Short mmCIF file of C-alpha atoms and ligand atoms in Angstrom, two decimals:
data_model
loop_
_atom_site.label_atom_id
_atom_site.label_comp_id
_atom_site.label_asym_id
_atom_site.label_seq_id
_atom_site.Cartn_x
_atom_site.Cartn_y
_atom_site.Cartn_z
CA MET O 1 -29.51 5.01 3.41
CA ALA O 2 -26.35 5.65 1.90
CA LYS O 3 -25.59 2.48 -0.11
CA ASN O 4 -25.50 3.62 -3.58
CA PHE O 5 -22.19 2.18 -4.76
CA PRO O 6 -21.95 2.98 -8.54
CA ASP O 7 -22.16 0.23 -11.04
CA GLY O 8 -18.77 -1.16 -11.92
CA PHE O 9 -17.34 -0.34 -8.45
CA LEU O 10 -14.18 -2.10 -8.09
CA TRP O 11 -14.56 -4.54 -5.11
CA GLY O 12 -11.73 -6.67 -4.09
CA GLY O 13 -8.79 -7.21 -1.78
CA ALA O 14 -5.06 -6.43 -1.69
CA VAL O 15 -1.82 -7.95 -0.88
CA ALA O 16 1.90 -7.16 -1.48
CA ALA O 17 4.35 -9.66 -2.96
CA ASN O 18 6.96 -9.60 -0.16
CA GLN O 19 4.19 -10.19 2.49
CA CYS O 20 2.76 -13.26 0.82
CA GLU O 21 4.65 -14.81 -2.02
CA GLY O 22 7.55 -16.31 -0.06
CA ALA O 23 9.91 -18.09 -2.59
CA TYR O 24 12.50 -15.35 -1.82
CA ASN O 25 15.25 -17.02 -3.74
CA GLU O 26 13.43 -19.15 -6.49
CA ASP O 27 13.50 -18.87 -9.95
CA GLY O 28 16.16 -16.31 -10.28
CA LYS O 29 14.69 -13.72 -7.67
CA GLY O 30 17.41 -11.49 -6.14
CA LEU O 31 17.40 -10.40 -2.72
CA SER O 32 15.17 -7.34 -1.81
CA THR O 33 15.36 -4.98 1.18
CA GLN O 34 12.65 -7.00 2.89
CA ASP O 35 14.61 -10.21 2.76
CA ILE O 36 17.12 -9.02 5.34
CA ALA O 37 14.41 -7.25 7.54
CA PRO O 38 13.14 -10.06 9.89
CA ARG O 39 11.42 -7.50 12.36
CA GLY O 40 9.52 -5.38 9.89
CA ILE O 41 9.61 -1.98 8.63
CA MET O 42 11.18 -0.23 11.62
CA GLY O 43 13.13 -3.06 12.90
CA PRO O 44 16.89 -3.77 12.36
CA ILE O 45 18.32 -5.33 9.40
CA THR O 46 20.57 -8.54 9.16
CA GLU O 47 23.64 -9.26 7.13
CA GLU O 48 21.87 -12.34 5.29
CA PRO O 49 18.22 -13.62 5.18
CA THR O 50 17.63 -15.33 8.46
CA GLU O 51 15.23 -18.28 9.13
CA ASP O 52 13.12 -16.24 11.52
CA ASN O 53 12.18 -13.79 8.67
CA MET O 54 8.55 -14.92 8.06
CA LYS O 55 8.52 -13.31 4.70
CA LEU O 56 11.08 -15.69 3.19
CA ILE O 57 8.05 -18.24 3.08
CA GLY O 58 5.30 -15.78 3.46
CA ILE O 59 1.91 -17.59 2.97
CA ASP O 60 3.54 -19.58 0.08
CA PHE O 61 1.37 -17.63 -2.43
CA TYR O 62 4.08 -18.17 -5.11
CA HIS O 63 3.12 -21.84 -5.36
CA ARG O 64 -0.41 -21.60 -4.04
CA TYR O 65 -1.92 -18.60 -6.02
CA LYS O 66 -4.22 -20.67 -8.12
CA GLU O 67 -5.99 -21.84 -5.01
CA ASP O 68 -6.10 -18.42 -3.55
CA VAL O 69 -7.27 -16.65 -6.68
CA LYS O 70 -10.18 -19.23 -6.99
CA LEU O 71 -11.21 -18.26 -3.32
CA PHE O 72 -11.20 -14.52 -4.18
CA ALA O 73 -13.34 -15.40 -7.25
CA GLU O 74 -15.73 -17.19 -5.00
CA MET O 75 -15.95 -14.00 -2.84
CA GLY O 76 -16.91 -12.12 -6.25
CA PHE O 77 -13.69 -10.09 -6.33
CA LYS O 78 -13.73 -7.49 -9.30
CA THR O 79 -10.29 -6.73 -8.72
CA PHE O 80 -7.24 -7.93 -6.92
CA ARG O 81 -4.35 -5.59 -5.93
CA THR O 82 -0.88 -7.13 -5.59
CA SER O 83 2.56 -6.03 -6.30
CA ILE O 84 5.43 -7.07 -8.65
CA ALA O 85 8.57 -7.89 -6.69
CA TRP O 86 11.13 -5.94 -8.64
CA SER O 87 13.91 -8.18 -7.65
CA ARG O 88 12.16 -11.06 -9.42
CA ILE O 89 12.29 -8.91 -12.66
CA PHE O 90 15.61 -7.38 -12.10
CA PRO O 91 17.46 -9.34 -9.63
CA ASN O 92 19.96 -6.79 -8.80
CA GLY O 93 17.84 -3.70 -10.11
CA ASP O 94 20.57 -2.60 -12.37
CA ASP O 95 20.67 -5.83 -14.64
CA LYS O 96 20.75 -5.37 -18.37
CA GLU O 97 18.23 -8.07 -19.09
CA PRO O 98 15.09 -9.08 -17.02
CA ASN O 99 14.59 -12.42 -15.57
CA GLU O 100 12.34 -14.42 -17.78
CA LYS O 101 11.13 -16.70 -14.94
CA GLY O 102 9.95 -13.84 -12.85
CA LEU O 103 8.17 -12.31 -15.71
CA GLN O 104 6.36 -15.69 -16.42
CA PHE O 105 5.10 -15.84 -12.92
CA TYR O 106 3.25 -12.68 -13.03
CA ASP O 107 1.77 -13.60 -16.53
CA ASP O 108 0.45 -16.77 -15.05
CA LEU O 109 -1.03 -14.82 -11.82
CA PHE O 110 -2.66 -12.21 -14.04
CA ASP O 111 -4.00 -15.04 -16.34
CA GLU O 112 -5.30 -16.96 -13.45
CA CYS O 113 -7.24 -13.73 -12.17
CA LEU O 114 -8.48 -12.80 -15.66
CA LYS O 115 -9.93 -16.51 -16.07
CA TYR O 116 -12.45 -15.30 -13.35
CA GLY O 117 -12.94 -11.81 -14.67
CA ILE O 118 -10.90 -10.28 -11.75
CA GLU O 119 -9.02 -7.17 -12.80
CA PRO O 120 -5.50 -7.13 -11.66
CA LEU O 121 -4.47 -3.76 -9.92
CA VAL O 122 -0.77 -3.63 -9.81
CA THR O 123 1.64 -1.72 -7.45
CA ILE O 124 5.08 -1.44 -9.20
CA SER O 125 7.13 -0.98 -5.99
CA HIS O 126 5.73 -2.02 -2.64
CA TYR O 127 8.56 -1.89 -0.05
CA GLU O 128 11.01 -4.14 -1.77
CA THR O 129 13.73 -2.40 -3.57
CA PRO O 130 16.39 -4.87 -4.94
CA LEU O 131 18.91 -5.13 -2.20
CA ALA O 132 21.83 -4.34 -4.47
CA LEU O 133 20.28 -1.02 -5.34
CA ALA O 134 20.04 -0.30 -1.62
CA LYS O 135 23.53 -1.31 -0.76
CA ASN O 136 25.37 -0.02 -3.95
CA TYR O 137 23.52 3.19 -4.76
CA ASP O 138 21.89 3.90 -1.55
CA GLY O 139 18.34 3.43 -2.93
CA TRP O 140 16.54 6.64 -4.04
CA VAL O 141 19.14 8.92 -2.88
CA ASN O 142 21.03 8.27 -6.02
CA ARG O 143 19.57 9.77 -9.29
CA LYS O 144 20.50 6.58 -11.09
CA LEU O 145 17.57 4.80 -9.73
CA ILE O 146 15.26 6.90 -12.15
CA GLY O 147 16.96 4.92 -15.01
CA PHE O 148 16.76 1.53 -13.41
CA PHE O 149 12.95 2.19 -12.55
CA GLU O 150 12.54 3.29 -16.05
CA ASN O 151 13.79 0.17 -17.40
CA TYR O 152 11.78 -1.99 -15.02
CA VAL O 153 8.39 -0.30 -15.88
CA THR O 154 9.10 -0.31 -19.59
CA ILE O 155 9.63 -4.02 -19.44
CA ILE O 156 6.37 -4.65 -17.22
CA PHE O 157 4.17 -2.32 -19.01
CA ASN O 158 5.09 -3.86 -22.39
CA ARG O 159 4.75 -7.41 -21.12
CA TYR O 160 1.48 -6.93 -19.32
CA LYS O 161 -0.23 -4.23 -21.61
CA ASP O 162 -3.10 -6.62 -22.55
CA LYS O 163 -3.44 -8.06 -19.10
CA VAL O 164 -3.32 -5.15 -16.44
CA LYS O 165 -4.97 -1.77 -16.82
CA TYR O 166 -4.76 -0.19 -13.25
CA TRP O 167 -1.20 0.58 -12.00
CA LEU O 168 0.09 2.32 -8.74
CA THR O 169 3.74 3.50 -8.79
CA PHE O 170 4.92 3.55 -5.20
CA ASN O 171 3.22 2.12 -2.31
CA GLU O 172 2.53 4.77 0.33
CA ILE O 173 5.11 7.10 -1.20
CA ASN O 174 5.08 9.39 1.87
CA SER O 175 6.09 6.77 4.39
CA VAL O 176 9.70 7.34 3.07
CA LEU O 177 9.74 10.31 5.65
CA HIS O 178 9.53 7.77 8.42
CA ALA O 179 10.86 4.67 6.91
CA PRO O 180 13.70 5.56 4.42
CA TYR O 181 15.00 1.96 4.28
CA MET O 182 11.77 0.04 3.56
CA SER O 183 10.14 2.68 1.45
CA GLY O 184 13.17 4.14 -0.34
CA GLY O 185 15.81 1.45 -0.27
CA ILE O 186 17.96 4.02 1.55
CA PHE O 187 20.77 2.11 3.35
CA THR O 188 22.14 5.03 5.17
CA ASP O 189 20.72 4.71 8.93
CA LYS O 190 17.82 6.86 9.61
CA GLU O 191 19.56 8.93 12.27
CA LYS O 192 22.32 9.80 9.77
CA LEU O 193 20.36 10.57 6.82
CA SER O 194 20.32 14.33 6.15
CA LYS O 195 17.16 16.12 5.17
CA GLN O 196 18.77 17.20 2.04
CA ASP O 197 19.25 13.62 1.00
CA LEU O 198 15.83 12.58 2.06
CA TYR O 199 14.09 15.21 0.03
CA GLN O 200 16.41 14.70 -2.75
CA ALA O 201 15.56 10.98 -2.70
CA ILE O 202 11.93 12.00 -2.83
CA HIS O 203 12.46 14.19 -5.78
CA HIS O 204 13.91 11.35 -7.72
CA GLU O 205 10.92 9.11 -6.73
CA LEU O 206 8.48 11.76 -7.71
CA VAL O 207 10.33 12.14 -11.13
CA ALA O 208 10.46 8.39 -11.56
CA SER O 209 6.75 8.16 -10.84
CA ALA O 210 5.71 10.81 -13.44
CA LYS O 211 8.01 9.07 -16.07
CA ALA O 212 6.22 5.85 -15.37
CA VAL O 213 2.91 7.78 -16.00
CA LYS O 214 4.42 8.90 -19.13
CA ILE O 215 5.63 5.69 -20.35
CA ALA O 216 2.54 3.85 -19.45
CA HIS O 217 0.38 6.16 -21.62
CA GLU O 218 2.70 5.86 -24.43
CA ILE O 219 2.64 1.89 -24.24
CA ASN O 220 -1.23 1.75 -23.85
CA PRO O 221 -3.34 4.93 -23.68
CA GLU O 222 -5.91 2.77 -21.88
CA PHE O 223 -3.75 2.29 -18.87
CA LYS O 224 -4.82 4.11 -15.64
CA VAL O 225 -1.97 4.98 -13.35
CA GLY O 226 -2.36 6.18 -9.85
CA CYS O 227 -0.22 7.55 -6.96
CA MET O 228 -0.45 5.68 -3.58
CA ILE O 229 -0.57 7.72 -0.45
CA LEU O 230 -0.47 6.49 3.33
CA GLY O 231 -3.61 8.32 4.42
CA VAL O 232 -3.62 9.24 8.12
CA PRO O 233 -5.55 12.50 8.40
CA ASN O 234 -4.75 14.98 11.07
CA TYR O 235 -7.52 16.50 13.45
CA PRO O 236 -6.60 19.39 15.66
CA LEU O 237 -6.48 17.94 19.17
CA THR O 238 -8.37 21.01 20.26
CA SER O 239 -10.01 24.12 18.69
CA HIS O 240 -6.91 26.24 19.60
CA PRO O 241 -5.87 27.93 16.28
CA SER O 242 -2.41 26.82 16.92
CA ASP O 243 -3.37 23.21 16.83
CA VAL O 244 -5.63 23.84 13.89
CA LEU O 245 -2.50 25.13 12.16
CA GLU O 246 -0.44 22.26 13.29
CA ALA O 247 -2.88 19.90 11.76
CA VAL O 248 -2.63 21.72 8.48
CA LYS O 249 1.17 21.48 8.53
CA GLN O 250 1.08 17.80 9.46
CA ASP O 251 -1.52 17.13 6.53
CA ARG O 252 0.84 18.96 4.17
CA GLU O 253 3.92 16.73 4.91
CA ASN O 254 1.93 13.86 3.45
CA LEU O 255 -0.23 15.75 0.92
CA TYR O 256 2.84 17.35 -0.80
CA PHE O 257 3.30 13.98 -2.35
CA ALA O 258 -0.25 13.88 -3.79
CA ASP O 259 -0.12 17.68 -4.79
CA VAL O 260 3.00 16.96 -7.05
CA HIS O 261 1.59 13.83 -8.50
CA VAL O 262 -1.83 15.44 -9.31
CA ARG O 263 -0.92 19.12 -10.09
CA GLY O 264 2.36 18.34 -11.70
CA ALA O 265 4.43 20.65 -9.76
CA TYR O 266 5.84 21.52 -6.21
CA PRO O 267 3.28 23.40 -4.19
CA LYS O 268 4.34 26.74 -3.01
CA TYR O 269 4.29 25.77 0.80
CA MET O 270 7.23 23.51 0.24
CA ASP O 271 9.43 26.52 -0.64
CA ARG O 272 9.12 27.73 3.07
CA TYR O 273 9.78 24.33 4.49
CA PHE O 274 12.92 23.71 2.06
CA LYS O 275 14.11 27.08 3.05
CA ALA O 276 13.67 26.66 6.79
CA ASN O 277 15.58 23.39 6.63
CA ASN O 278 18.36 24.48 4.28
CA ILE O 279 17.28 21.87 1.67
CA LYS O 280 18.12 22.59 -2.13
CA ILE O 281 16.36 20.39 -4.40
CA GLN O 282 18.82 19.58 -7.34
CA MET O 283 16.45 19.67 -10.49
CA GLU O 284 17.86 18.54 -13.63
CA PRO O 285 16.69 20.22 -16.88
CA GLY O 286 13.53 18.56 -18.05
CA ASP O 287 12.58 17.49 -14.41
CA GLU O 288 9.83 20.26 -14.31
CA GLU O 289 8.39 19.05 -17.55
CA ILE O 290 8.51 15.43 -16.56
CA LEU O 291 6.49 16.17 -13.39
CA LYS O 292 3.66 17.44 -15.55
CA ASN O 293 2.78 14.00 -16.38
CA THR O 294 -0.01 13.74 -13.86
CA VAL O 295 -1.87 10.62 -12.55
CA ASP O 296 -5.24 9.41 -13.71
CA PHE O 297 -6.39 8.71 -10.13
CA ILE O 298 -5.41 9.00 -6.39
CA SER O 299 -5.15 5.83 -4.44
CA PHE O 300 -4.65 5.62 -0.64
CA SER O 301 -4.43 3.44 2.35
CA TYR O 302 -6.61 4.24 5.32
CA TYR O 303 -6.55 2.51 8.84
CA MET O 304 -6.65 5.20 11.15
CA SER O 305 -6.88 8.99 11.89
CA SER O 306 -4.59 11.02 14.43
CA CYS O 307 -4.51 14.19 16.27
CA ALA O 308 -2.05 17.15 15.90
CA THR O 309 -1.22 19.70 18.62
CA ALA O 310 1.31 22.70 18.92
CA ASP O 311 1.59 22.00 22.75
CA GLU O 312 4.89 20.37 23.23
CA GLU O 313 3.93 18.82 26.33
CA LYS O 314 1.00 16.97 24.93
CA LYS O 315 3.10 15.84 21.68
CA LYS O 316 2.95 12.24 23.12
CA THR O 317 3.17 9.77 20.36
CA GLY O 318 0.43 7.23 19.95
CA ALA O 319 0.79 3.83 18.22
CA GLY O 320 0.14 3.93 14.44
CA ASN O 321 0.66 2.82 10.82
CA ILE O 322 4.12 4.13 10.25
CA ILE O 323 2.98 7.66 10.92
CA SER O 324 1.56 8.34 14.32
CA GLY O 325 0.31 11.54 16.10
CA VAL O 326 -1.46 12.27 19.48
CA PRO O 327 -4.25 9.80 20.47
CA ASN O 328 -7.80 10.93 20.04
CA PRO O 329 -9.78 10.85 23.17
CA TYR O 330 -12.94 9.96 21.45
CA LEU O 331 -11.70 6.78 19.58
CA GLU O 332 -11.14 3.22 20.52
CA ALA O 333 -7.95 1.27 19.29
CA SER O 334 -7.22 -2.03 17.85
CA GLU O 335 -5.12 -4.61 19.68
CA TRP O 336 -2.09 -3.03 17.94
CA GLY O 337 -3.20 0.51 19.15
CA TRP O 338 -4.33 1.84 15.83
CA GLN O 339 -7.31 4.15 16.61
CA ILE O 340 -10.50 2.95 14.72
CA ASP O 341 -12.28 5.79 12.95
CA PRO O 342 -14.66 4.84 10.18
CA GLN O 343 -15.82 8.63 9.92
CA GLY O 344 -12.19 9.42 9.29
CA LEU O 345 -12.51 7.62 6.02
CA ARG O 346 -15.30 9.73 4.78
CA TYR O 347 -13.22 12.87 5.91
CA MET O 348 -10.34 11.69 4.07
CA LEU O 349 -12.34 11.10 1.02
CA ASN O 350 -14.02 14.56 1.10
CA LEU O 351 -10.65 16.18 1.88
CA LEU O 352 -8.84 14.53 -1.10
CA TYR O 353 -11.85 15.10 -3.50
CA ASP O 354 -12.13 18.65 -2.59
CA ARG O 355 -8.63 19.27 -3.22
CA TYR O 356 -8.07 17.47 -6.58
CA GLN O 357 -11.47 16.41 -8.05
CA LYS O 358 -9.88 13.35 -9.31
CA PRO O 359 -11.31 9.76 -8.98
CA LEU O 360 -10.30 8.09 -5.60
CA PHE O 361 -9.45 4.44 -4.91
CA ILE O 362 -9.12 3.07 -1.35
CA VAL O 363 -6.71 0.39 -1.94
CA GLU O 364 -6.12 -0.74 1.71
CA ASN O 365 -8.36 -0.61 4.82
CA GLY O 366 -8.75 -3.39 7.36
CA LEU O 367 -8.40 -4.68 10.98
CA GLY O 368 -5.26 -6.53 12.03
CA ALA O 369 -6.35 -8.70 14.93
CA LYS O 370 -5.60 -12.03 16.70
CA ASP O 371 -7.91 -14.81 15.18
CA GLU O 372 -8.88 -18.03 16.95
CA LEU O 373 -9.24 -21.04 14.75
CA ILE O 374 -12.20 -23.16 15.89
CA VAL O 375 -14.20 -26.19 14.65
CA ASP O 376 -17.84 -25.31 13.80
CA GLU O 377 -21.02 -27.51 14.16
CA LYS O 378 -20.44 -28.92 10.65
CA GLY O 379 -16.95 -29.94 11.39
CA ASN O 380 -15.21 -27.11 9.49
CA LYS O 381 -12.34 -25.15 10.59
CA THR O 382 -13.19 -21.33 10.87
CA VAL O 383 -12.88 -18.18 12.58
CA ILE O 384 -15.83 -16.30 14.03
CA ASP O 385 -14.56 -12.67 13.16
CA ASP O 386 -17.17 -10.41 14.02
CA TYR O 387 -14.97 -7.81 14.97
CA ARG O 388 -13.36 -7.72 11.44
CA ILE O 389 -16.90 -7.73 10.08
CA LYS O 390 -17.99 -4.69 12.13
CA TYR O 391 -14.77 -2.68 11.37
CA LEU O 392 -15.21 -3.31 7.52
CA ASN O 393 -19.00 -2.67 7.52
CA ASP O 394 -18.53 0.59 9.29
CA HIS O 395 -15.94 1.89 7.05
CA LEU O 396 -17.76 0.89 3.98
CA VAL O 397 -20.97 2.56 5.34
CA GLN O 398 -18.80 5.70 5.45
CA VAL O 399 -17.55 5.06 1.99
CA GLY O 400 -21.21 5.04 0.96
CA GLU O 401 -21.54 8.30 2.67
CA ALA O 402 -18.80 9.90 0.88
CA ILE O 403 -20.28 8.65 -2.36
CA GLU O 404 -23.62 10.38 -1.34
CA ASP O 405 -21.40 13.61 -0.75
CA GLY O 406 -20.44 13.54 -4.32
CA VAL O 407 -16.84 12.01 -4.05
CA GLU O 408 -15.95 9.82 -7.14
CA VAL O 409 -14.83 6.45 -5.46
CA MET O 410 -13.50 3.71 -8.10
CA GLY O 411 -13.16 0.91 -5.73
CA TYR O 412 -12.20 -0.55 -2.47
CA THR O 413 -9.73 -3.30 -1.57
CA THR O 414 -9.49 -4.60 1.85
CA TRP O 415 -5.96 -5.12 3.08
CA GLY O 416 -4.72 -8.64 3.40
CA CYS O 417 -7.69 -10.35 1.88
CA ILE O 418 -5.84 -13.48 2.74
CA ASP O 419 -3.78 -13.51 5.93
CA LEU O 420 -0.21 -12.51 5.32
CA VAL O 421 2.93 -11.16 7.11
CA SER O 422 2.52 -7.82 8.65
CA ALA O 423 4.67 -4.91 7.38
CA SER O 424 5.29 -3.02 10.51
CA THR O 425 6.08 -5.91 12.84
CA ALA O 426 6.66 -9.03 10.37
CA GLU O 427 4.20 -11.27 12.37
CA LEU O 428 1.64 -13.49 11.21
CA ARG O 429 -0.54 -13.40 14.20
CA LYS O 430 -1.69 -9.88 13.11
CA ARG O 431 -4.34 -11.15 10.64
CA TYR O 432 -6.28 -9.09 8.20
CA GLY O 433 -7.84 -11.84 5.96
CA PHE O 434 -11.08 -13.33 4.99
CA ILE O 435 -9.16 -16.38 4.62
CA TYR O 436 -7.14 -17.96 7.41
CA VAL O 437 -3.86 -19.28 6.65
CA ASP O 438 -2.43 -21.94 9.01
CA ARG O 439 0.89 -20.63 9.62
CA ASN O 440 2.34 -19.45 13.06
CA ASP O 441 5.04 -16.94 14.05
CA ASP O 442 7.16 -19.87 15.36
CA GLY O 443 7.30 -21.22 11.78
CA THR O 444 4.74 -24.06 12.59
CA GLY O 445 1.60 -24.64 10.55
CA THR O 446 0.51 -26.49 7.36
CA LEU O 447 -0.18 -23.48 5.19
CA GLU O 448 -3.79 -24.75 4.75
CA ARG O 449 -6.35 -22.11 3.92
CA TYR O 450 -9.73 -21.82 5.84
CA LYS O 451 -12.67 -19.59 5.25
CA LYS O 452 -13.50 -17.18 8.17
CA LYS O 453 -17.14 -15.83 8.90
CA SER O 454 -16.19 -12.59 7.15
CA PHE O 455 -15.63 -14.51 3.79
CA ASP O 456 -19.41 -14.98 3.39
CA TRP O 457 -19.95 -11.59 4.76
CA TYR O 458 -17.87 -9.97 2.00
CA LYS O 459 -19.33 -12.15 -0.74
CA GLU O 460 -22.76 -10.81 0.15
CA VAL O 461 -21.50 -7.23 0.14
CA ILE O 462 -20.17 -7.58 -3.20
CA ALA O 463 -23.23 -9.52 -4.66
CA THR O 464 -25.45 -6.75 -3.51
CA ASN O 465 -23.00 -3.95 -4.49
CA GLY O 466 -23.02 -2.63 -0.84
CA LYS O 467 -26.82 -3.08 -0.11
CA SER O 468 -26.20 -5.59 2.54
CA LEU O 469 -24.09 -3.20 4.77
CA VAL O 470 -25.90 -2.30 8.07
CA GLU O 471 -25.79 1.20 9.33
C1 BG6 N 1 0.38 -0.44 4.86
C2 BG6 N 1 1.31 -1.17 3.94
O1 BG6 N 1 1.12 0.47 5.51
O2 BG6 N 1 -0.32 -1.06 5.95
C3 BG6 N 1 1.15 -2.65 3.97
O3 BG6 N 1 1.06 -0.72 2.54
C4 BG6 N 1 0.90 -3.12 5.37
O4 BG6 N 1 2.12 -3.30 3.24
C5 BG6 N 1 -0.45 -2.54 5.90
O5 BG6 N 1 0.81 -4.48 5.51
C6 BG6 N 1 -0.84 -2.88 7.33
O6 BG6 N 1 0.02 -2.85 8.37
P1 BG6 N 1 0.73 -3.77 9.08
O7 BG6 N 1 1.93 -3.42 9.82
O8 BG6 N 1 -0.37 -4.12 9.95
O9 BG6 N 1 1.03 -5.09 8.23
#
């Protein structure tokens, strides 16, 4: 009986601009790093946008958002997480003036949400640095990005100060370790990128994130700003002490980002890492002071857990969400090889809460699967996605358990509440939504929307504040 979700729990769904909006060159938008990445996060990039890049049209959310927000409202969403495409506001990133049409689009989108009492939850940078910043500055390697980011956040915080209360700075900020181009707009080849430059870029992002927190609170003291971490907890593969220490080490690689955001300073253990790798972080006067602007809450994505081992022979890499480790022999995997571990979410929530005692927000969780569109007995097109219902139910039961454990959880937004283009592989056949979008990877499809079975299931979960979940 662990279903006591608190009153005011923020139930909802999440998307990112580059994976759903389309309209990649409309109304003054500049190109972003995504527009030349037709094969996803780890794939090659092209000189120019190419037609086979599914994100250029996405699910045409840019033109259909009213219909989609109406469906979210029908499910009873309390919140909707989306991101602002930086290159809609500053087409080149370093422009003097913002693009009014881009600003207007988000005004309209947020108004549409508010019309139904849906609270926007906005990611400021979700894997889509303006391409000119990547090409001309090498992205976050260059300290100048801090200033450009400052201009950007100042504009959007002022513009939406009465419409948006919840903000996230960088999506999955720790993913820059594995995907420097997509996550950090770093144009230099991953293989050629030195650790020195990578960690310097991270420093710039951390300073920029802290500056954003400061600016946000100055513009509207009611704003709540969170960091966003890619959450993949590491279990020791065996009880061998070396494996246990390896798991601690791997967790720290990710938690260091949260440590800085929450504690306002670099953790001590990074000194050893920097020394061992000959990294010298160039701090400018005032940086340490800026980092003290800590976040109001911690948000994270959770799809899977992973295992860590010190045994070189066993260090076989499993499939996974950007970060991957050794497969866990006790768990099954999704069609894309991501291991399914609902209890890992309870573990992660407890781990973060024990460490920080700050409110937590699960801003991504879900199952990417191949769906089959069928016609039901009433003649409606739908998908019988019992597998998705089971995945979400089981994870939410564990969120309930964590709440019983005493963890402060602000809300839960499922990833891809409407089908969208996948980030890692840029496919549409990897579907997460409660709403099916008729678009296929060969470019065919009407873009019509259809409710899946999970649509009514989630509506009931929200209406009962989690009481309808099945243990
Ligand atoms: C997270 C990202 O890593 O996982 C999202 O923040 C992404 O952008 C999600 O879509 C699911 O990953 P994928 O590769 O299945 O789309």
